Short mmCIF file of C-alpha atoms in Angstrom, two decimals:
data_model
loop_
_atom_site.label_atom_id
_atom_site.label_comp_id
_atom_site.label_asym_id
_atom_site.label_seq_id
_atom_site.Cartn_x
_atom_site.Cartn_y
_atom_site.Cartn_z
CA MET A 1 -17.25 -10.87 60.72
CA ASP A 2 -19.78 -8.12 61.43
CA ARG A 3 -22.09 -6.65 58.81
CA ARG A 4 -19.89 -3.61 58.09
CA SER A 5 -16.78 -5.76 57.62
CA ALA A 6 -18.65 -8.21 55.40
CA ARG A 7 -19.91 -5.33 53.24
CA GLY A 8 -16.41 -3.87 53.00
CA ALA A 9 -14.90 -7.23 52.04
CA ALA A 10 -17.56 -7.78 49.37
CA LEU A 11 -17.02 -4.33 47.87
CA THR A 12 -13.22 -4.54 47.74
CA ILE A 13 -13.42 -8.03 46.21
CA LEU A 14 -15.91 -6.67 43.66
CA GLY A 15 -13.47 -3.88 42.83
CA GLY A 16 -10.70 -6.41 42.24
CA LEU A 17 -12.95 -8.60 40.09
CA LEU A 18 -13.97 -5.62 37.95
CA TRP A 19 -10.34 -4.56 37.49
CA GLY A 20 -9.48 -8.09 36.38
CA PHE A 21 -12.42 -8.14 33.97
CA SER A 22 -11.33 -4.76 32.61
CA GLY A 23 -7.89 -6.16 31.82
CA THR A 24 -9.46 -8.99 29.84
CA CYS A 25 -11.65 -6.52 27.94
CA GLY A 26 -8.46 -4.63 27.12
CA GLN A 27 -6.86 -7.85 25.88
CA PHE A 28 -9.90 -8.46 23.65
CA LEU A 29 -9.61 -5.00 22.10
CA LEU A 30 -5.85 -5.15 21.68
CA GLN A 31 -5.60 -8.69 20.31
CA ARG A 32 -8.95 -9.31 18.57
CA LYS A 33 -10.05 -5.86 17.39
CA GLY A 34 -6.73 -4.43 16.27
CA ILE A 35 -6.89 -1.46 18.66
CA THR A 36 -3.57 -0.18 19.98
CA SER A 37 -2.54 0.97 23.45
CA GLU A 38 -1.90 4.39 21.89
CA PHE A 39 -5.64 4.67 21.19
CA LEU A 40 -7.14 2.70 24.08
CA VAL A 41 -5.28 4.24 27.03
CA PRO A 42 -5.81 7.98 26.35
CA VAL A 43 -9.47 7.44 25.43
CA ARG A 44 -10.01 5.39 28.58
CA LEU A 45 -8.29 7.94 30.82
CA ILE A 46 -10.12 10.95 29.36
CA SER A 47 -13.53 9.23 29.49
CA ALA A 48 -13.17 7.74 32.98
CA GLY A 49 -11.52 10.89 34.34
CA ALA A 50 -14.38 13.06 33.11
CA ILE A 51 -16.98 10.78 34.71
CA LEU A 52 -15.10 10.59 38.03
CA LEU A 53 -14.61 14.37 38.05
CA ALA A 54 -18.35 14.87 37.47
CA ILE A 55 -19.06 12.60 40.46
CA CYS A 56 -16.57 14.58 42.55
CA LEU A 57 -18.22 17.85 41.55
CA LEU A 58 -21.61 16.55 42.67
CA ARG A 59 -20.19 15.42 46.03
CA GLU A 60 -17.56 18.05 46.80
CA ARG A 61 -18.48 20.99 44.55
CA GLY A 62 -15.77 23.65 44.46
CA ARG A 63 -13.39 21.72 46.73
CA VAL A 64 -12.49 19.47 43.83
CA PHE A 65 -10.40 22.35 42.40
CA ASP A 66 -8.35 22.81 45.59
CA VAL A 67 -5.59 20.54 44.35
CA PHE A 68 -5.03 22.82 41.36
CA ARG A 69 -5.04 25.96 43.45
CA ARG A 70 -2.48 24.66 45.93
CA ASP A 71 -0.59 21.77 44.28
CA ALA A 72 -0.78 22.25 40.52
CA LYS A 73 2.74 20.98 39.95
CA GLY A 74 2.21 17.86 42.06
CA ILE A 75 -1.01 16.84 40.32
CA VAL A 76 0.50 17.41 36.88
CA VAL A 77 3.52 15.26 37.77
CA PHE A 78 1.19 12.53 39.04
CA GLY A 79 -0.96 12.63 35.92
CA VAL A 80 1.97 12.56 33.50
CA PHE A 81 4.46 10.26 35.23
CA GLY A 82 2.15 8.26 37.51
CA MET A 83 -1.27 7.69 36.01
CA SER A 84 -0.52 7.76 32.28
CA MET A 85 2.66 5.68 32.49
CA CYS A 86 1.04 3.12 34.80
CA GLN A 87 -1.88 2.61 32.42
CA TYR A 88 0.10 2.73 29.18
CA THR A 89 2.74 0.21 30.27
CA TYR A 90 0.07 -2.09 31.72
CA PHE A 91 -2.03 -2.26 28.55
CA SER A 92 1.12 -2.59 26.42
CA ALA A 93 2.05 -5.60 28.56
CA ILE A 94 -1.41 -7.06 27.98
CA ALA A 95 -1.04 -6.56 24.22
CA ALA A 96 2.26 -8.46 24.31
CA SER A 97 1.03 -11.30 26.56
CA ASN A 98 -2.37 -11.59 28.27
CA ALA A 99 -4.33 -9.88 31.04
CA GLY A 100 -3.44 -12.42 33.72
CA THR A 101 0.32 -12.43 33.17
CA ALA A 102 0.49 -8.64 32.75
CA THR A 103 -1.46 -8.04 35.96
CA VAL A 104 0.66 -10.46 37.98
CA LEU A 105 3.90 -8.89 36.71
CA GLN A 106 2.56 -5.47 37.67
CA TYR A 107 2.00 -6.82 41.19
CA THR A 108 5.77 -6.95 41.67
CA GLY A 109 5.43 -3.17 42.13
CA PRO A 110 4.98 -3.33 45.94
CA VAL A 111 8.26 -5.21 46.20
CA LEU A 112 9.99 -2.43 44.25
CA ILE A 113 8.45 0.06 46.69
CA LEU A 114 9.93 -1.73 49.71
CA VAL A 115 13.35 -1.84 48.01
CA TYR A 116 13.07 1.91 47.37
CA LEU A 117 12.07 2.58 50.97
CA SER A 118 14.95 0.48 52.30
CA LEU A 119 17.41 2.48 50.17
CA ARG A 120 15.86 5.78 51.19
CA GLU A 121 15.99 4.86 54.86
CA LYS A 122 19.53 3.45 54.46
CA ARG A 123 18.65 0.15 56.07
CA LEU A 124 18.80 -3.51 55.11
CA PRO A 125 15.49 -5.17 54.22
CA ARG A 126 13.84 -7.04 57.10
CA PRO A 127 13.60 -10.85 56.92
CA THR A 128 9.98 -10.69 55.73
CA GLU A 129 10.97 -8.20 53.04
CA VAL A 130 13.92 -10.35 51.92
CA LEU A 131 11.55 -13.30 51.51
CA ALA A 132 9.09 -11.12 49.55
CA ILE A 133 11.88 -9.97 47.21
CA ALA A 134 13.05 -13.57 46.70
CA LEU A 135 9.52 -14.74 45.94
CA ALA A 136 8.94 -11.89 43.47
CA LEU A 137 12.19 -12.69 41.66
CA THR A 138 11.39 -16.41 41.63
CA GLY A 139 7.88 -15.79 40.31
CA THR A 140 9.15 -13.51 37.55
CA PHE A 141 11.80 -16.09 36.62
CA LEU A 142 9.18 -18.87 36.40
CA LEU A 143 6.86 -16.75 34.26
CA ALA A 144 9.67 -15.67 31.95
CA THR A 145 11.47 -19.02 31.51
CA HIS A 146 9.17 -21.74 32.93
CA GLY A 147 12.14 -22.79 35.05
CA ARG A 148 14.50 -23.33 32.11
CA PRO A 149 17.42 -20.86 32.20
CA GLY A 150 18.48 -19.80 28.73
CA SER A 151 15.02 -20.13 27.18
CA MET A 152 12.17 -17.62 27.20
CA ALA A 153 8.56 -18.76 27.69
CA LEU A 154 7.46 -15.13 27.74
CA SER A 155 8.47 -12.80 24.95
CA PRO A 156 11.14 -10.21 25.84
CA ARG A 157 8.68 -7.49 24.82
CA ALA A 158 6.00 -8.79 27.21
CA LEU A 159 8.50 -9.16 30.05
CA CYS A 160 9.89 -5.66 29.45
CA TRP A 161 6.45 -4.01 29.42
CA GLY A 162 5.35 -6.03 32.44
CA LEU A 163 8.34 -4.98 34.52
CA LEU A 164 8.02 -1.37 33.33
CA SER A 165 4.39 -1.47 34.49
CA ALA A 166 5.61 -2.61 37.93
CA VAL A 167 8.00 0.35 38.06
CA ALA A 168 5.20 2.67 36.93
CA LEU A 169 2.89 1.21 39.59
CA ALA A 170 5.53 1.92 42.24
CA VAL A 171 5.78 5.55 41.08
CA TYR A 172 1.99 5.78 40.87
CA THR A 173 1.73 4.54 44.47
CA VAL A 174 4.51 6.51 46.15
CA GLN A 175 4.51 9.88 44.38
CA PRO A 176 0.98 11.15 45.19
CA GLY A 177 0.99 10.25 48.90
CA ARG A 178 0.85 13.86 50.09
CA LEU A 179 -1.82 14.75 47.51
CA LEU A 180 -4.03 11.83 48.57
CA ASN A 181 -3.80 12.80 52.23
CA ALA A 182 -4.62 16.44 51.50
CA TYR A 183 -7.32 16.18 48.84
CA GLY A 184 -8.69 12.62 48.86
CA SER A 185 -8.26 9.80 46.40
CA ALA A 186 -11.32 10.53 44.25
CA ALA A 187 -10.33 14.06 43.18
CA VAL A 188 -6.64 13.16 42.77
CA THR A 189 -7.50 10.11 40.65
CA ALA A 190 -9.97 12.04 38.47
CA TRP A 191 -7.52 14.88 37.78
CA GLY A 192 -4.66 12.41 37.29
CA MET A 193 -6.67 10.56 34.65
CA LEU A 194 -7.65 13.74 32.81
CA ILE A 195 -4.12 15.16 32.85
CA GLY A 196 -2.50 11.84 31.91
CA GLY A 197 -5.07 11.24 29.18
CA ALA A 198 -4.57 14.76 27.78
CA MET A 199 -0.80 14.27 27.68
CA LEU A 200 -1.18 10.95 25.82
CA CYS A 201 -3.66 12.58 23.42
CA VAL A 202 -1.05 15.20 22.54
CA LEU A 203 1.60 12.49 22.18
CA PHE A 204 -0.34 9.87 20.22
CA ARG A 205 -3.26 11.84 18.68
CA PRO A 206 -5.75 8.94 19.09
CA PHE A 207 -8.72 10.85 17.72
CA SER A 208 -6.98 11.20 14.36
CA MET A 209 -6.38 7.44 14.11
CA GLN A 210 -8.40 5.35 11.71
CA VAL A 211 -10.06 2.95 14.15
CA SER A 212 -13.00 0.70 13.35
CA LEU A 213 -15.21 0.26 16.42
CA ASP A 214 -18.00 -2.28 15.94
CA GLY A 215 -20.62 -3.14 18.55
CA GLU A 216 -18.37 -5.62 20.39
CA ALA A 217 -15.49 -3.12 20.55
CA LEU A 218 -17.76 -0.34 21.84
CA LEU A 219 -19.19 -2.68 24.48
CA ALA A 220 -15.68 -3.65 25.62
CA MET A 221 -14.64 0.03 25.73
CA ALA A 222 -17.71 0.85 27.81
CA ALA A 223 -16.92 -2.03 30.17
CA ILE A 224 -13.36 -0.77 30.65
CA VAL A 225 -14.49 2.79 31.40
CA LEU A 226 -17.68 2.20 33.39
CA LEU A 227 -17.06 -1.16 35.09
CA GLY A 228 -13.28 -1.38 35.18
CA THR A 229 -12.70 2.22 36.21
CA VAL A 230 -15.68 4.10 37.64
CA ALA A 231 -17.53 1.18 39.29
CA ALA A 232 -14.34 -0.63 40.38
CA PHE A 233 -12.82 2.49 41.91
CA SER A 234 -16.06 3.44 43.69
CA ALA A 235 -16.55 -0.07 45.09
CA TYR A 236 -12.94 -0.31 46.24
CA MET A 237 -12.92 3.09 47.95
CA GLU A 238 -16.18 2.38 49.78
CA GLY A 239 -14.84 -1.05 50.76
CA ILE A 240 -11.64 0.27 52.33
CA ARG A 241 -13.72 2.84 54.20
CA CYS A 242 -15.39 -0.13 55.90
CA VAL A 243 -12.44 -2.47 56.43
CA GLY A 244 -9.35 -0.22 56.19
CA PRO A 245 -6.63 -0.05 53.53
CA LYS A 246 -4.58 -3.07 54.67
CA LYS A 247 -7.44 -5.58 54.58
CA GLY A 248 -8.90 -3.84 51.54
CA SER A 249 -5.68 -4.25 49.56
CA LEU A 250 -5.59 -7.94 50.50
CA TYR A 251 -9.16 -8.51 49.32
CA ALA A 252 -8.53 -6.56 46.11
CA SER A 253 -5.49 -8.73 45.32
CA ILE A 254 -8.01 -11.07 43.73
CA GLU A 255 -7.52 -8.82 40.67
CA PRO A 256 -4.67 -10.79 39.01
CA VAL A 257 -6.40 -14.09 39.77
CA SER A 258 -9.63 -12.84 38.20
CA ALA A 259 -7.71 -11.43 35.21
CA ALA A 260 -6.13 -14.85 34.64
CA VAL A 261 -9.47 -16.65 34.99
CA PHE A 262 -11.31 -14.22 32.71
CA SER A 263 -8.58 -14.32 30.05
CA SER A 264 -8.69 -18.12 30.16
CA LEU A 265 -12.49 -18.26 29.92
CA PHE A 266 -13.09 -15.53 27.33
CA MET A 267 -9.80 -15.39 25.41
CA GLY A 268 -8.79 -19.05 25.50
CA VAL A 269 -5.45 -18.37 27.20
CA GLN A 270 -3.87 -21.54 28.59
CA PHE A 271 -1.62 -21.33 31.64
CA THR A 272 0.94 -24.00 32.49
CA GLY A 273 1.87 -25.32 35.92
CA MET A 274 4.94 -23.08 35.86
CA ASP A 275 2.74 -20.05 35.15
CA VAL A 276 0.56 -20.91 38.14
CA ALA A 277 3.64 -21.38 40.34
CA GLY A 278 4.96 -17.99 39.20
CA PHE A 279 1.59 -16.37 39.95
CA ALA A 280 1.57 -17.93 43.42
CA CYS A 281 5.10 -16.70 44.23
CA ILE A 282 4.37 -13.12 43.20
CA LEU A 283 0.94 -12.91 44.84
CA SER A 284 2.25 -14.37 48.09
CA THR A 285 4.41 -11.25 48.45
CA ILE A 286 1.25 -9.19 48.93
CA PHE A 287 0.18 -11.32 51.88
CA LEU A 288 3.68 -11.34 53.37
CA LEU A 289 3.95 -7.56 53.28
CA ALA A 290 0.41 -7.10 54.58
CA MET A 291 1.05 -9.37 57.56
CA ASP A 292 4.09 -7.35 58.62
CA LYS A 293 2.76 -5.24 61.47
CA ARG A 294 5.48 -2.61 61.11
CA GLU A 295 4.97 0.35 58.75
#
């Protein structure tokens, strides 16, 4: 591995680690500090979006507004139905379970994307895709029941939010493709966060909530915004510039593993052998799909 590739791998892995740590910080706020997703998500999106937009303004100046001049409808749809729903369902899944399980369930999103693409293209899934779908279903079954049909190891609420977050991730990934190609990921992500956060502020009115934020809660909020959003996104984007999106996405798939490890270390979450088997089934789909050389 040359120096550029090693740097890219390190940065994308760092991005994944920071995202996993951010999920655990969210679990801490939601389960230990009594903060709700209705407060955490809009505040996070508004704060991180403002910081990312400021960075974009320094780098791109007036070009950062091009997406509004030419694709206002597209960026609003992405912010409302992509960014905000992806974040809200994800943190609601964490509140109902833990950061590791919620993140792994969200990683069934790529399998939903390939099912959608197969339907859109009116074709049967390829053998690799069939195996990925089977593994995703098996992993979800193991997480939800621990291999015992008729009994639930995971609460219905946690399973519902986790699967909704996978659907939201699929929308978040597919819908803004044209915007990302035209205006770049940084500007699209920043505007998506601001628009999604503004919509959730109107819906939930977080700044009128009676929330007690002590030093620990403020530190966790800062970690989510600065480390889990701004730093993680910047590291990941620079990493895929060095190694490409396919390898970058593989390296960043350390996110659910790190979320599980961090939630175990800092939140005392205990995972069973069935949980680990379910994690392995779902995460293996990422490698299967990445190894498929066809688009």
